[in-house]
Tab-separated table of C-alpha atoms and ligand atoms in Angstrom:
chain	number	residue	atom	x	y	z
A	957	MET	CA	-25.942	-16.425	17.933
A	958	GLU	CA	-25.634	-19.686	16.116
A	959	LYS	CA	-22.640	-19.875	13.866
A	960	MET	CA	-23.534	-20.567	10.267
A	961	GLU	CA	-21.515	-22.903	8.123
A	962	PRO	CA	-20.338	-20.998	5.070
A	963	LEU	CA	-22.514	-21.876	2.106
A	964	LEU	CA	-20.458	-23.605	-0.484
A	965	PHE	CA	-21.131	-21.842	-3.709
A	966	PRO	CA	-21.173	-24.049	-6.804
A	967	SER	CA	-17.674	-24.124	-8.204
A	968	ILE	CA	-16.845	-22.152	-11.319
A	969	SER	CA	-16.977	-24.519	-14.271
A	970	SER	CA	-13.627	-26.209	-14.593
A	971	SER	CA	-13.793	-26.081	-18.345
A	972	LEU	CA	-14.029	-22.286	-18.653
A	973	SER	CA	-10.736	-21.370	-17.051
A	974	TRP	CA	-8.159	-23.083	-14.879
A	975	VAL	CA	-4.854	-22.435	-13.186
A	976	GLU	CA	-1.953	-24.769	-13.911
A	977	ILE	CA	0.677	-25.216	-11.205
A	978	ASP	CA	4.117	-26.119	-12.519
A	979	SER	CA	5.315	-28.473	-9.797
A	980	GLU	CA	8.872	-28.583	-11.189
A	981	ALA	CA	9.159	-24.795	-11.011
A	982	LEU	CA	7.777	-24.884	-7.476
A	983	ARG	CA	10.297	-27.532	-6.433
A	984	HIS	CA	13.071	-25.476	-8.016
A	985	ASN	CA	12.053	-22.346	-6.076
A	986	VAL	CA	11.830	-24.185	-2.752
A	987	LYS	CA	15.311	-25.651	-3.349
A	988	GLN	CA	16.669	-22.197	-4.211
A	989	PHE	CA	15.516	-20.779	-0.891
A	990	ARG	CA	16.711	-23.839	1.014
A	991	LYS	CA	20.141	-23.452	-0.529
A	992	LEU	CA	20.180	-19.772	0.299
A	993	VAL	CA	19.243	-20.074	3.988
A	994	GLY	CA	20.939	-23.401	4.715
A	995	LYS	CA	19.675	-26.600	6.307
A	996	LYS	CA	19.478	-25.327	9.863
A	997	LYS	CA	17.011	-22.479	9.417
A	998	ILE	CA	13.304	-23.152	9.542
A	999	LEU	CA	11.775	-22.436	6.141
A	1000	CYS	CA	8.216	-21.207	6.661
A	1001	GLY	CA	6.227	-21.195	3.413
A	1002	VAL	CA	3.573	-18.490	3.484
A	1003	VAL	CA	0.371	-19.882	1.959
A	1004	LYS	CA	-2.131	-17.205	2.984
A	1005	SER	CA	-4.673	-15.925	0.432
A	1006	ASN	CA	-5.057	-19.318	-1.192
A	1007	ALA	CA	-1.285	-19.556	-1.547
A	1008	TYR	CA	-1.210	-16.190	-3.330
A	1009	GLY	CA	-3.887	-17.474	-5.687
A	1010	HIS	CA	-2.035	-20.704	-6.465
A	1011	GLY	CA	-4.277	-23.058	-4.438
A	1012	ILE	CA	-3.565	-23.458	-0.720
A	1013	LEU	CA	-4.000	-27.204	-0.463
A	1014	GLU	CA	-2.146	-28.161	-3.631
A	1015	ILE	CA	0.726	-25.812	-2.807
A	1016	SER	CA	0.952	-26.811	0.853
A	1017	HIS	CA	1.235	-30.530	0.099
A	1018	LEU	CA	3.815	-29.916	-2.616
A	1019	ILE	CA	6.074	-27.471	-0.776
A	1020	LEU	CA	6.134	-29.639	2.352
A	1021	SER	CA	7.268	-32.554	0.196
A	1022	TYR	CA	10.002	-30.317	-1.293
A	1023	GLY	CA	11.423	-29.393	2.088
A	1024	VAL	CA	9.446	-26.471	3.510
A	1025	ASP	CA	9.172	-26.910	7.307
A	1026	TRP	CA	6.306	-24.700	8.454
A	1027	LEU	CA	3.266	-23.082	6.837
A	1028	GLY	CA	2.143	-19.509	7.460
A	1029	VAL	CA	-1.521	-18.555	7.101
A	1030	ASN	CA	-3.527	-15.423	7.817
A	1031	PHE	CA	-6.861	-16.788	9.066
A	1032	VAL	CA	-7.376	-19.505	11.632
A	1033	GLU	CA	-9.858	-21.053	9.149
A	1034	GLU	CA	-7.045	-21.550	6.644
A	1035	GLY	CA	-5.164	-23.535	9.264
A	1036	ILE	CA	-8.233	-25.621	10.091
A	1037	PHE	CA	-8.716	-26.320	6.394
A	1038	LEU	CA	-5.137	-27.572	6.164
A	1039	ARG	CA	-5.551	-29.804	9.239
A	1040	LYS	CA	-8.836	-31.239	7.922
A	1041	ASN	CA	-7.031	-32.134	4.731
A	1042	GLY	CA	-4.307	-34.106	6.404
A	1043	ILE	CA	-1.564	-31.506	6.848
A	1044	LYS	CA	0.340	-32.158	10.058
A	1045	ALA	CA	3.226	-29.701	9.658
A	1046	PRO	CA	3.504	-26.753	12.055
A	1047	VAL	CA	1.101	-23.968	11.076
A	1048	MET	CA	1.593	-20.394	12.209
A	1049	VAL	CA	-1.342	-17.991	12.142
A	1050	LEU	CA	0.029	-14.591	11.141
A	1051	GLY	CA	-3.218	-12.626	11.116
A	1052	TYR	CA	-5.558	-11.578	13.917
A	1053	VAL	CA	-7.491	-14.315	15.679
A	1054	PRO	CA	-10.687	-13.054	17.375
A	1055	LEU	CA	-10.890	-13.922	21.086
A	1056	ASN	CA	-13.796	-16.300	20.477
A	1057	GLN	CA	-11.743	-18.301	17.968
A	1058	LEU	CA	-8.677	-18.751	20.133
A	1059	LYS	CA	-9.862	-22.169	21.252
A	1060	GLU	CA	-9.382	-23.337	17.657
A	1061	VAL	CA	-5.733	-22.300	17.879
A	1062	VAL	CA	-5.258	-24.395	21.014
A	1063	GLU	CA	-7.208	-27.410	19.734
A	1064	ASN	CA	-5.300	-27.543	16.465
A	1065	GLY	CA	-1.918	-26.765	17.984
A	1066	PHE	CA	-1.280	-23.728	15.787
A	1067	ARG	CA	1.524	-21.313	16.483
A	1068	ILE	CA	0.074	-17.860	16.984
A	1069	VAL	CA	1.479	-14.361	16.610
A	1070	VAL	CA	0.501	-12.310	19.685
A	1071	TYR	CA	0.437	-8.590	20.443
A	1072	ASN	CA	-2.619	-8.036	22.667
A	1073	LEU	CA	-2.782	-8.690	26.432
A	1074	GLU	CA	-6.426	-9.734	26.020
A	1075	THR	CA	-5.349	-12.487	23.624
A	1076	LEU	CA	-2.780	-13.763	26.131
A	1077	ARG	CA	-5.291	-13.931	28.961
A	1078	VAL	CA	-7.907	-15.803	26.946
A	1079	LEU	CA	-5.270	-18.176	25.548
A	1080	GLY	CA	-3.931	-18.709	29.072
A	1081	GLU	CA	-7.335	-19.703	30.416
A	1082	ILE	CA	-8.038	-22.014	27.486
A	1083	SER	CA	-4.644	-23.705	27.786
A	1084	ASP	CA	-5.205	-24.241	31.542
A	1085	ARG	CA	-8.611	-25.775	30.953
A	1086	ALA	CA	-7.496	-27.930	28.018
A	1087	LYS	CA	-4.187	-28.811	29.735
A	1088	LYS	CA	-2.524	-28.140	26.435
A	1089	GLU	CA	0.584	-26.114	25.600
A	1090	VAL	CA	0.284	-23.130	23.285
A	1091	PHE	CA	3.271	-21.774	21.359
A	1092	LEU	CA	3.394	-18.003	21.115
A	1093	HIS	CA	5.326	-15.701	18.834
A	1094	ILE	CA	5.425	-12.116	20.028
A	1095	LYS	CA	5.263	-9.548	17.248
A	1096	LEU	CA	7.532	-6.633	17.912
A	1097	GLU	CA	6.688	-3.158	16.662
A	1098	THR	CA	9.866	-1.849	15.050
A	1099	GLY	CA	8.431	0.766	12.697
A	1100	THR	CA	5.900	-0.792	10.343
A	1101	HIS	CA	3.057	0.267	12.633
A	1102	ARG	CA	0.929	-2.659	11.660
A	1103	GLN	CA	0.768	-5.542	14.199
A	1104	GLY	CA	3.083	-5.560	17.157
A	1105	ILE	CA	3.995	-4.207	20.586
A	1106	TYR	CA	6.661	-1.649	21.364
A	1107	PRO	CA	9.940	-2.955	22.782
A	1108	GLU	CA	9.310	-0.986	26.002
A	1109	ARG	CA	6.279	-3.162	26.702
A	1110	ILE	CA	7.777	-6.544	25.982
A	1111	LEU	CA	8.750	-7.388	29.567
A	1112	GLU	CA	5.252	-6.573	30.811
A	1113	PHE	CA	3.924	-8.776	28.035
A	1114	ILE	CA	6.236	-11.641	28.935
A	1115	ASN	CA	5.259	-11.334	32.621
A	1116	GLU	CA	1.651	-11.887	31.586
A	1117	ILE	CA	2.682	-14.996	29.628
A	1118	LYS	CA	4.506	-16.334	32.701
A	1119	LYS	CA	1.277	-16.291	34.713
A	1120	PHE	CA	0.056	-19.226	32.633
A	1121	PRO	CA	2.271	-22.304	32.824
A	1122	LEU	CA	1.134	-23.766	29.505
A	1123	LEU	CA	1.788	-20.619	27.464
A	1124	LYS	CA	5.200	-21.121	25.868
A	1125	LEU	CA	7.045	-18.180	24.420
A	1126	GLU	CA	8.517	-19.822	21.349
A	1127	GLY	CA	9.336	-16.861	19.145
A	1128	ILE	CA	9.689	-13.148	18.632
A	1129	SER	CA	9.276	-11.596	15.210
A	1130	THR	CA	8.913	-8.413	13.266
A	1131	HIS	CA	8.031	-7.401	9.712
A	1132	PHE	CA	9.813	-4.847	7.515
A	1133	ALA	CA	7.955	-1.804	6.196
A	1134	ASN	CA	10.238	-0.641	3.446
A	1135	ILE	CA	12.213	-3.421	1.898
A	1136	GLU	CA	10.377	-4.134	-1.369
A	1137	ASP	CA	9.643	-0.596	-2.483
A	1138	THR	CA	13.111	0.847	-2.533
A	1139	THR	CA	16.782	0.230	-3.180
A	1140	ASP	CA	17.553	2.303	-0.063
A	1141	HIS	CA	17.446	-0.152	2.806
A	1142	SER	CA	18.257	2.192	5.660
A	1143	TYR	CA	14.749	1.926	7.139
A	1144	ALA	CA	14.939	-1.862	7.158
A	1145	GLU	CA	18.344	-1.624	8.844
A	1146	HIS	CA	16.849	0.718	11.428
A	1147	GLN	CA	14.059	-1.795	12.140
A	1148	LEU	CA	16.525	-4.664	12.299
A	1149	GLY	CA	18.589	-2.677	14.811
A	1150	ILE	CA	15.584	-2.279	17.121
A	1151	PHE	CA	14.785	-5.982	16.795
A	1152	LYS	CA	18.341	-7.038	17.614
A	1153	LYS	CA	18.599	-4.695	20.569
A	1154	THR	CA	15.345	-6.017	22.013
A	1155	ALA	CA	16.420	-9.625	21.507
A	1156	GLU	CA	19.726	-8.901	23.287
A	1157	MET	CA	17.903	-7.188	26.142
A	1158	LEU	CA	15.739	-10.286	26.593
A	1159	GLU	CA	18.809	-12.487	26.659
A	1160	THR	CA	20.476	-10.356	29.338
A	1161	ASN	CA	17.240	-10.818	31.302
A	1162	GLY	CA	17.735	-14.570	31.048
A	1163	LEU	CA	15.036	-15.160	28.448
A	1164	GLU	CA	16.083	-17.617	25.747
A	1165	ILE	CA	13.733	-17.360	22.806
A	1166	PRO	CA	14.239	-20.295	20.458
A	1167	ILE	CA	12.817	-18.885	17.227
A	1168	LYS	CA	13.541	-15.322	16.217
A	1169	HIS	CA	12.303	-14.350	12.758
A	1170	THR	CA	12.023	-11.232	10.629
A	1171	ALA	CA	12.581	-12.097	6.970
A	1172	CYS	CA	10.006	-12.098	4.170
A	1173	THR	CA	11.098	-12.961	0.600
A	1174	ALA	CA	12.883	-9.666	-0.089
A	1175	ALA	CA	14.804	-9.772	3.192
A	1176	THR	CA	15.686	-13.428	2.607
A	1177	ILE	CA	17.115	-12.633	-0.813
A	1178	LEU	CA	18.943	-9.477	0.199
A	1179	PHE	CA	20.029	-9.760	3.838
A	1180	PRO	CA	21.274	-12.959	5.486
A	1181	GLU	CA	21.548	-11.036	8.768
A	1182	THR	CA	17.720	-10.995	8.909
A	1183	TYR	CA	17.383	-14.799	9.002
A	1184	PHE	CA	17.932	-15.543	12.701
A	1185	ASP	CA	16.194	-18.948	13.162
A	1186	MET	CA	13.446	-18.883	10.540
A	1187	VAL	CA	12.458	-17.116	7.304
A	1188	ARG	CA	8.877	-16.535	6.153
A	1189	VAL	CA	8.878	-16.772	2.383
A	1190	GLY	CA	5.750	-16.148	0.325
A	1191	ILE	CA	5.972	-14.568	-3.118
A	1192	GLY	CA	9.401	-16.024	-3.936
A	1193	LEU	CA	8.190	-19.612	-3.606
A	1194	TYR	CA	5.724	-18.878	-6.370
A	1195	GLY	CA	8.587	-17.791	-8.576
A	1196	LEU	CA	7.792	-14.093	-8.454
A	1197	TRP	CA	10.127	-11.304	-7.380
A	1198	PRO	CA	8.803	-9.064	-4.596
A	1199	SER	CA	9.600	-6.036	-6.753
A	1200	ARG	CA	11.895	-4.698	-9.437
A	1201	GLU	CA	13.833	-2.876	-6.699
A	1202	THR	CA	14.485	-6.157	-4.911
A	1203	PHE	CA	15.681	-7.708	-8.152
A	1204	LEU	CA	18.003	-4.769	-8.874
A	1205	SER	CA	19.338	-4.641	-5.315
A	1206	SER	CA	20.105	-8.339	-5.461
A	1207	MET	CA	22.177	-7.816	-8.623
A	1208	ILE	CA	24.691	-5.535	-6.938
A	1209	ASN	CA	27.127	-8.410	-6.559
A	1210	GLY	CA	26.741	-9.614	-10.130
A	1211	LYS	CA	24.003	-12.156	-10.459
A	1212	PRO	CA	20.980	-12.536	-8.174
A	1213	PRO	CA	21.397	-15.115	-5.388
A	1214	VAL	CA	18.261	-16.982	-6.453
A	1215	GLU	CA	16.794	-17.870	-9.817
A	1216	LEU	CA	13.002	-17.854	-9.614
A	1217	LYS	CA	10.640	-19.659	-11.963
A	1218	PRO	CA	7.000	-18.551	-12.119
A	1219	VAL	CA	4.758	-21.414	-11.014
A	1220	LEU	CA	1.375	-20.319	-12.277
A	1221	THR	CA	-0.243	-20.306	-15.704
A	1222	TRP	CA	-3.821	-19.155	-16.041
A	1223	LYS	CA	-5.656	-20.517	-19.060
A	1224	THR	CA	-9.047	-20.334	-20.685
A	1225	ARG	CA	-10.528	-21.307	-24.027
A	1226	ILE	CA	-12.330	-19.484	-26.821
A	1227	ALA	CA	-16.111	-19.400	-26.390
A	1228	GLN	CA	-17.036	-17.775	-29.709
A	1229	ILE	CA	-15.336	-16.390	-32.823
A	1230	LYS	CA	-17.004	-13.741	-34.963
A	1231	ASP	CA	-16.247	-11.450	-37.861
A	1232	VAL	CA	-16.886	-7.809	-37.106
A	1233	LYS	CA	-17.120	-5.049	-39.719
A	1234	LYS	CA	-14.857	-2.011	-39.721
A	1235	GLY	CA	-16.363	0.743	-37.539
A	1236	SER	CA	-18.132	-1.595	-35.069
A	1237	PHE	CA	-18.140	-1.069	-31.297
A	1238	ILE	CA	-16.989	-3.784	-28.944
A	1239	GLY	CA	-18.269	-4.351	-25.431
A	1240	TYR	CA	-19.820	-2.171	-22.722
A	1241	GLY	CA	-19.519	1.561	-23.093
A	1242	CYS	CA	-18.610	1.226	-26.785
A	1243	SER	CA	-15.069	2.051	-25.707
A	1244	TYR	CA	-13.455	0.314	-28.694
A	1245	LYS	CA	-14.303	0.890	-32.365
A	1246	THR	CA	-12.783	-1.403	-34.956
A	1247	GLY	CA	-10.522	0.355	-37.444
A	1248	ARG	CA	-10.750	-2.491	-39.936
A	1249	ASP	CA	-12.791	-5.606	-40.598
A	1250	SER	CA	-11.830	-7.748	-37.630
A	1251	ARG	CA	-12.066	-11.221	-36.235
A	1252	ILE	CA	-12.954	-11.190	-32.551
A	1253	ALA	CA	-12.774	-14.058	-30.050
A	1254	VAL	CA	-14.942	-14.073	-26.934
A	1255	LEU	CA	-13.245	-15.472	-23.798
A	1256	PRO	CA	-15.253	-16.692	-20.795
A	1257	VAL	CA	-13.362	-14.819	-18.032
A	1258	GLY	CA	-13.872	-11.370	-16.597
A	1259	TYR	CA	-13.305	-9.367	-13.448
A	1260	ASN	CA	-15.286	-11.876	-11.386
A	1261	GLU	CA	-12.656	-14.467	-12.232
A	1262	GLY	CA	-9.867	-12.012	-11.389
A	1263	TYR	CA	-9.151	-10.502	-14.790
A	1264	ASP	CA	-8.926	-6.884	-13.687
A	1265	ARG	CA	-11.243	-4.362	-15.341
A	1266	ARG	CA	-8.332	-1.945	-15.668
A	1267	LEU	CA	-6.934	-4.284	-18.328
A	1268	SER	CA	-9.729	-3.137	-20.672
A	1269	ASN	CA	-8.409	-2.123	-24.100
A	1270	ILE	CA	-4.779	-2.396	-22.946
A	1271	SER	CA	-3.531	-5.891	-22.253
A	1272	TYR	CA	-3.364	-8.942	-24.460
A	1273	VAL	CA	-3.711	-12.700	-24.197
A	1274	LEU	CA	-1.829	-15.477	-26.008
A	1275	ILE	CA	-3.408	-17.648	-28.672
A	1276	LYS	CA	-1.365	-20.037	-30.829
A	1277	GLY	CA	1.765	-18.352	-29.495
A	1278	HIS	CA	0.686	-14.896	-30.673
A	1279	ARG	CA	-0.548	-11.802	-28.876
A	1280	ALA	CA	-4.261	-11.094	-29.146
A	1281	PRO	CA	-5.107	-7.607	-27.793
A	1282	VAL	CA	-8.062	-7.129	-25.443
A	1283	ARG	CA	-10.733	-5.043	-27.186
A	1284	GLY	CA	-13.355	-3.137	-25.233
A	1285	ARG	CA	-14.122	-3.309	-21.544
A	1286	VAL	CA	-13.498	-6.328	-19.393
A	1287	ALA	CA	-16.984	-7.517	-18.377
A	1288	MET	CA	-17.971	-9.520	-15.305
A	1289	ASN	CA	-17.450	-12.920	-16.915
A	1290	MET	CA	-16.215	-12.183	-20.435
A	1291	ILE	CA	-13.619	-10.377	-22.494
A	1292	MET	CA	-13.162	-9.938	-26.217
A	1293	VAL	CA	-9.811	-10.166	-27.986
A	1294	ASP	CA	-8.668	-9.419	-31.533
A	1295	VAL	CA	-7.510	-12.504	-33.449
A	1296	THR	CA	-7.582	-10.976	-36.942
A	1297	ASP	CA	-3.847	-11.469	-37.405
A	1298	ILE	CA	-3.686	-14.997	-36.013
A	1299	GLU	CA	-4.232	-17.788	-38.480
A	1300	ASP	CA	-6.505	-20.763	-38.085
A	1301	VAL	CA	-8.106	-19.839	-34.741
A	1302	ARG	CA	-10.845	-22.284	-33.711
A	1303	LEU	CA	-13.592	-22.498	-31.118
A	1304	GLU	CA	-12.227	-23.783	-27.786
A	1305	ASP	CA	-8.611	-23.111	-28.684
A	1306	GLU	CA	-6.498	-22.704	-25.564
A	1307	VAL	CA	-5.760	-19.151	-24.420
A	1308	VAL	CA	-3.105	-18.021	-21.933
A	1309	LEU	CA	-4.072	-15.111	-19.686
A	1310	ILE	CA	-0.955	-15.260	-17.482
A	1311	GLY	CA	2.054	-17.377	-18.385
A	1312	SER	CA	3.854	-18.363	-21.530
A	1313	GLN	CA	2.838	-19.908	-24.836
A	1314	GLY	CA	5.321	-20.511	-27.615
A	1315	LYS	CA	7.883	-17.716	-27.463
A	1316	GLU	CA	5.514	-15.217	-25.850
A	1317	ARG	CA	4.977	-14.609	-22.151
A	1318	ILE	CA	2.521	-12.552	-20.110
A	1319	THR	CA	3.848	-11.874	-16.630
A	1320	ALA	CA	1.934	-10.951	-13.493
A	1321	GLU	CA	4.276	-7.944	-13.326
A	1322	TYR	CA	3.152	-6.723	-16.744
A	1323	LEU	CA	-0.532	-6.918	-15.792
A	1324	ALA	CA	0.274	-5.303	-12.441
A	1325	SER	CA	1.993	-2.372	-14.127
A	1326	ILE	CA	-1.131	-1.699	-16.196
A	1327	CYS	CA	-3.360	-1.935	-13.132
A	1328	GLY	CA	-1.144	0.289	-10.992
A	1329	THR	CA	-0.579	-2.503	-8.512
A	1330	ILE	CA	1.897	-5.282	-7.678
A	1331	ASN	CA	2.247	-8.866	-8.915
A	1332	TYR	CA	1.055	-10.079	-5.475
A	1333	GLU	CA	-2.398	-8.608	-6.091
A	1334	ILE	CA	-2.713	-9.915	-9.646
A	1335	VAL	CA	-2.207	-13.565	-8.668
A	1336	THR	CA	-3.999	-13.330	-5.321
A	1337	ARG	CA	-7.137	-12.040	-7.003
A	1338	ILE	CA	-7.592	-15.068	-9.253
A	1339	ASN	CA	-10.929	-16.375	-8.044
A	1340	PRO	CA	-10.337	-19.233	-5.586
A	1341	LEU	CA	-13.221	-21.222	-7.085
A	1342	ILE	CA	-11.323	-21.649	-10.334
A	1343	PRO	CA	-9.738	-25.123	-10.367
A	1344	ARG	CA	-5.991	-25.465	-9.753
A	1345	VAL	CA	-4.354	-28.273	-11.679
A	1346	ILE	CA	-0.871	-29.607	-10.898
A	1347	VAL	CA	1.167	-30.265	-14.044
B	2770	PLP	C1	2.745	-12.172	3.895
B	2770	PLP	C2	3.802	-12.165	4.907
B	2770	PLP	C3	5.077	-12.672	4.617
B	2770	PLP	C4	5.493	-13.118	3.228
B	2770	PLP	O1	5.871	-12.009	2.471
B	2770	PLP	P1	6.485	-12.220	0.984
B	2770	PLP	O2	6.894	-10.854	0.577
B	2770	PLP	O3	5.367	-12.767	0.157
B	2770	PLP	O4	7.594	-13.178	1.132
B	2770	PLP	C5	5.992	-12.744	5.649
B	2770	PLP	N1	5.679	-12.316	6.893
B	2770	PLP	C6	4.470	-11.807	7.196
B	2770	PLP	C7	4.199	-11.359	8.570
B	2770	PLP	C8	3.499	-11.700	6.222
B	2770	PLP	O5	2.307	-11.173	6.518
C-alpha cells in the first residue's frame, strides 16, 4: 500500500477568527515552573495536540527560548513536524508508535516511551541496521492502567533491551491516575510508592537509570517528591490550572507555589448586525425567542472552529468590554449574540470568545463547566487551521 501524503486542506480564513498567544505570559509560566523545580531538573514541555490548541510550532520555539529543555509529543508525526521546522531539542514521543513507523523514531533521534516487547525487537533491529543509538523510556504500570508494564515484568523487559547493543535504557516513567480530580492524594501516593520501590529494585540489580520521571503539571505543583530527574508539564505552561482541586490543594500552605497566566485569547469579528423584532426566533431549532426588540450580531465561528455546541443559549462573548449572550444554537460556522445593551457596535468589531477584554474575562474553565468537560478539552478543540498569532 502506497502511503498517501495528507491533503492539506485550505486554511481557515485568517480574518474570521484567530488565536493570540501572549508570549510574555508564556515566558512567565515557564519561569514559574523553572523556579519551582530548580535548574538541575529537566523541564519537558508537553506540546501534544497542537500545544493544547495554542499552536505547536509557535509554542515550541518560544518555550525552548524561555528555558524548556525537552518537548513531549503524542504522535511521531508531531515530532517530525518539529524537526522539519528546525527544532533540534530532544523530543520524546509519549503516545503509541506503530511498528512500521519506528524507523522514523530512530532516524529523527526521538526518545520513545516503550511498553511492548514487539516494539523493543523492531527498534533493536532498526538500530542495528542503522548503527544508531535509540533512547528508551520504559513506562511502568503503577495503577493508571493506561500505557505501561507491571513492575514484575520489568527485568524481563530490560533483558530484551540488553540483547541489542544500541538500545539505551535512558528512563523509566509513570503517570498518575488520580491527581487532578481530587484533593485526596492517597492513590497518587500509592502509585508513587510502587514507582519508587521498582526504581530501588533496579538499582540493587545494578541498573542505573539516568532519567526517572513521573510528574505532570498537578504533581509538579503539589509534590516535589515526584520530580526525580524530569517533569512533564503541559497545561500549566499555558497558564491554566489542571483543576480546581489542584488549585485548592496547592493553597494549603497559604498561597499557591506558582502564579499562572493564561496564554491564549481567541478572537473573531462581527460579520453582520441586525435588528430583530420582539417574538422572533434565532437560529436552528428556533430554540431562542426574543423577549424584546433586539439587536443581534452574527459571528463567523461555530462548532467546526471549536466553539462547542453545548454553549448554545448559555455562554457569552465580549464586545467593547461587555458581555453579549449567545442566542440560539451554535451552528457549524456561525453563532448569534445579543448586543442590544451594548452601545455603538459596528460591523467587524473585535469579539473575544476566550480571554479578557476591558474588565471582563471569559475563561476556558467557565466554558468547560458549561460543557461538562475540562479546560484542557476547550482549548485543545480550537481548530488547528485557525491562525495562531504571537503578541
Ligand atoms: C499529557 C501528558 C502530560 C502533561 O499533563 P498536564 O496535566 O497537561 O501537565 C504528562 N505526561 C504524560 C504521559 C502525558 O500524556
